[in-house]
Coordinates of C-alpha atoms in Angstrom, one line a residue:
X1 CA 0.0 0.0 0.0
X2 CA 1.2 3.3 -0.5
X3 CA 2.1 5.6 2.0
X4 CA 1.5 9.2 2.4
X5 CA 3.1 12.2 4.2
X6 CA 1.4 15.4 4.3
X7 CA 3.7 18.1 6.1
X8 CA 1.8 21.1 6.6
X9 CA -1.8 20.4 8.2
X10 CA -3.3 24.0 7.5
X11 CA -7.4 23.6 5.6
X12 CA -5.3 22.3 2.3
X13 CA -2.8 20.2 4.0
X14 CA -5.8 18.8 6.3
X15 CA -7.7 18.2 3.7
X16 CA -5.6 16.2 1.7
X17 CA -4.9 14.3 4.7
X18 CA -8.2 13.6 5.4
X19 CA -9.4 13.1 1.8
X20 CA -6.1 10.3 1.6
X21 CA -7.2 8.7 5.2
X22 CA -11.2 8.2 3.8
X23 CA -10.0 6.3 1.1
X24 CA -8.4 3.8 3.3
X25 CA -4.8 5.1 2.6
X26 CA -1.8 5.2 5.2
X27 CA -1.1 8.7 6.1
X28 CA 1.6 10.6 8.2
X29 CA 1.2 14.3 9.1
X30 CA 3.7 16.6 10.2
X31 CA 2.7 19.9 11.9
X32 CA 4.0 22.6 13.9
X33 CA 0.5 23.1 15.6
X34 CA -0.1 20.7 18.5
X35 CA -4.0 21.5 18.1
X36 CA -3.8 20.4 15.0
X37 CA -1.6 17.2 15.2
X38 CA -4.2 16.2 18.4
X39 CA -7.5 16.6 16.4
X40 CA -5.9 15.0 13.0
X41 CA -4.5 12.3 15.0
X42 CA -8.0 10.2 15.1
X43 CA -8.2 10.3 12.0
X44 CA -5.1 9.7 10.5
X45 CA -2.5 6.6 10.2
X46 CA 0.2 9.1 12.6
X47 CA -0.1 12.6 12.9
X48 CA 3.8 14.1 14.6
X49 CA 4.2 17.9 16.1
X50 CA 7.1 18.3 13.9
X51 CA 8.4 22.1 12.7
X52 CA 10.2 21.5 9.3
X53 CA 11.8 25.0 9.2
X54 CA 14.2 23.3 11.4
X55 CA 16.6 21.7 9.0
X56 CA 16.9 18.9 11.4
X57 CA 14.0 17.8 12.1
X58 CA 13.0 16.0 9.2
X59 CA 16.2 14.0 9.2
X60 CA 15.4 13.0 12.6
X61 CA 12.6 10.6 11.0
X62 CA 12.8 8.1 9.1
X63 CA 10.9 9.2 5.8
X64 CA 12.4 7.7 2.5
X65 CA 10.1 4.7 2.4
X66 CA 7.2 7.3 2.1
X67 CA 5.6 7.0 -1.8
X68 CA 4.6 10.3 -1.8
X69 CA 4.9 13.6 0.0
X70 CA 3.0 16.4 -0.3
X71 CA 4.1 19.7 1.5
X72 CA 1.3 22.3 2.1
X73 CA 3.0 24.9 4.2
X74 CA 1.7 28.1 3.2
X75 CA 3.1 30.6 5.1
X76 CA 6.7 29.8 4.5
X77 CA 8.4 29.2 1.3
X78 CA 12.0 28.9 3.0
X79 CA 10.1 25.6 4.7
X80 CA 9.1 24.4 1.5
X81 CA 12.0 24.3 -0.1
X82 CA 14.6 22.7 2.8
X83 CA 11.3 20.2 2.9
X84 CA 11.4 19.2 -0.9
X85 CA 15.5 19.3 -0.9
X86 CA 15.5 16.6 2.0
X87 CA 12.9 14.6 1.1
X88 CA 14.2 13.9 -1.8
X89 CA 17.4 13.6 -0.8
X90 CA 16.1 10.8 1.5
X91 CA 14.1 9.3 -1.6
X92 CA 10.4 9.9 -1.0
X93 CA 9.7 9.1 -5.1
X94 CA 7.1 11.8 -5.3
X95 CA 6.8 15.5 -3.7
X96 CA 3.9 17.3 -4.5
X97 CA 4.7 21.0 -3.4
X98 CA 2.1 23.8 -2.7
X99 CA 3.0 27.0 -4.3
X100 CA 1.2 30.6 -4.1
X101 CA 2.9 32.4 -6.5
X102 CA 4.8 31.8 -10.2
X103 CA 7.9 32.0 -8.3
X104 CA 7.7 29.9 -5.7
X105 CA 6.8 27.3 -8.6
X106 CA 9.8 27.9 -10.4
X107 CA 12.0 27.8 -7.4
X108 CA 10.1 24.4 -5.8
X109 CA 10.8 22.7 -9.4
X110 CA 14.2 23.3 -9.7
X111 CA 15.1 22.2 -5.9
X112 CA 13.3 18.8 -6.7
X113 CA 9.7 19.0 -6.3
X114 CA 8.0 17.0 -9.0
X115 CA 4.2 18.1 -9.3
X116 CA 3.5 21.9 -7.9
X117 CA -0.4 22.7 -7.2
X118 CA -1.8 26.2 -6.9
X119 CA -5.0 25.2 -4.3
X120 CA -6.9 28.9 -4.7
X121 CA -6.6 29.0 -8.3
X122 CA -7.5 25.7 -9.5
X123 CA -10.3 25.4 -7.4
X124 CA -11.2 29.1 -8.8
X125 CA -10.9 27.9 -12.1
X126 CA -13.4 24.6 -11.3
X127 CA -15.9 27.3 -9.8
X128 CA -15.8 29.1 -12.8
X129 CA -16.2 26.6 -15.1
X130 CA -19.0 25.4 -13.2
X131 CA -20.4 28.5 -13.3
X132 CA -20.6 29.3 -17.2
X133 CA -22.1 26.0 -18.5
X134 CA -24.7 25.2 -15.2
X135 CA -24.9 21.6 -16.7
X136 CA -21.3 21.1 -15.7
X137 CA -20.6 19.9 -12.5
X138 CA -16.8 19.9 -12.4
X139 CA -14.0 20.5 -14.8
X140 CA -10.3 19.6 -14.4
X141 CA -7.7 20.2 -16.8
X142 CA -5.3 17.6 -17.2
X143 CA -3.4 19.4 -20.0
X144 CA -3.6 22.5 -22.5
X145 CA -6.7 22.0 -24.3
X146 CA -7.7 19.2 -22.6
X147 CA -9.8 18.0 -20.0
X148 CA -11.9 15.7 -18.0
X149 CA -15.6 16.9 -17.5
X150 CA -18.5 15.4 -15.0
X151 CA -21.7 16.9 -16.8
X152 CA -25.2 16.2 -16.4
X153 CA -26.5 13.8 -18.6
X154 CA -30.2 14.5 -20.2

């Protein structure tokens, strides 16, 4: 089974978490916020009070057997990037890194991340579609001029 780390536990973090743990996956989260470690620990396969800005303290564990990482820290893009650097370093296969500005992707890419997600404006762009063609109920793009559409059938 593959196994999930989710570093970062804010409402995209958590929610990925979550989303992972309902579908029966095995999830690790790493948080600064003991609140949040506490109430995501019911829920999830392990849930740590861990502060990544700390170069250390991701070395501290052992992560490289992890399939897939994804870092949602949003406040701190210094975080992000030692995160990516040593988790690859340590092999996770996959990092998924969140990003807030066209920057911050560029930067996240070229220190290793291999998939960056920009939460507010995909989900914006979903609304939207949504929104012009009401018999569309969601919309994701999986490449330029291309998508997959969940429409309302007649």
């Amino acid at each position: 089974m593959k196994q999930y780390l989710v570093i970062g536990a804010g409402r995209f973090g958590s929610a990925v978490a979550v989303t992972l743990s309902k579908k029966g996956k095995e999830v690790m989260v790493l948080d600064k916020d003991e609140h949040v470690v506490q109430r995501l620990s019911e829920i999830v396969t392990q849930a740590l009070q861990v502060d990544v800005s700390d170069g250390t303290a991701l070395s501290s564990l052992e992560l490289g057997e992890m399939d897939v990482a994804i870092i949602g820290i949003g406040n701190s893009l210094e975080a992000s990037i030692l995160a990516t650097m040593q988790l690859k370093e340590m092999g996770v296969k996959t990092v998924v890194a969140k990003a807030t500005t066209r920057s911050d992707k560029k930067i996240l890419s070229r220190v290793g991340a291999d998939r960056i997600v920009f939460p507010e404006r995909d989900m914006g762009e979903r609304v939207a579609n949504s929104l012009v063609s009401p018999t569309i109920f969601d919309y994701i793009q999986v490449s330029p001029g291309f998508g997959i559409v969940e429409t309302k059938v007649p």
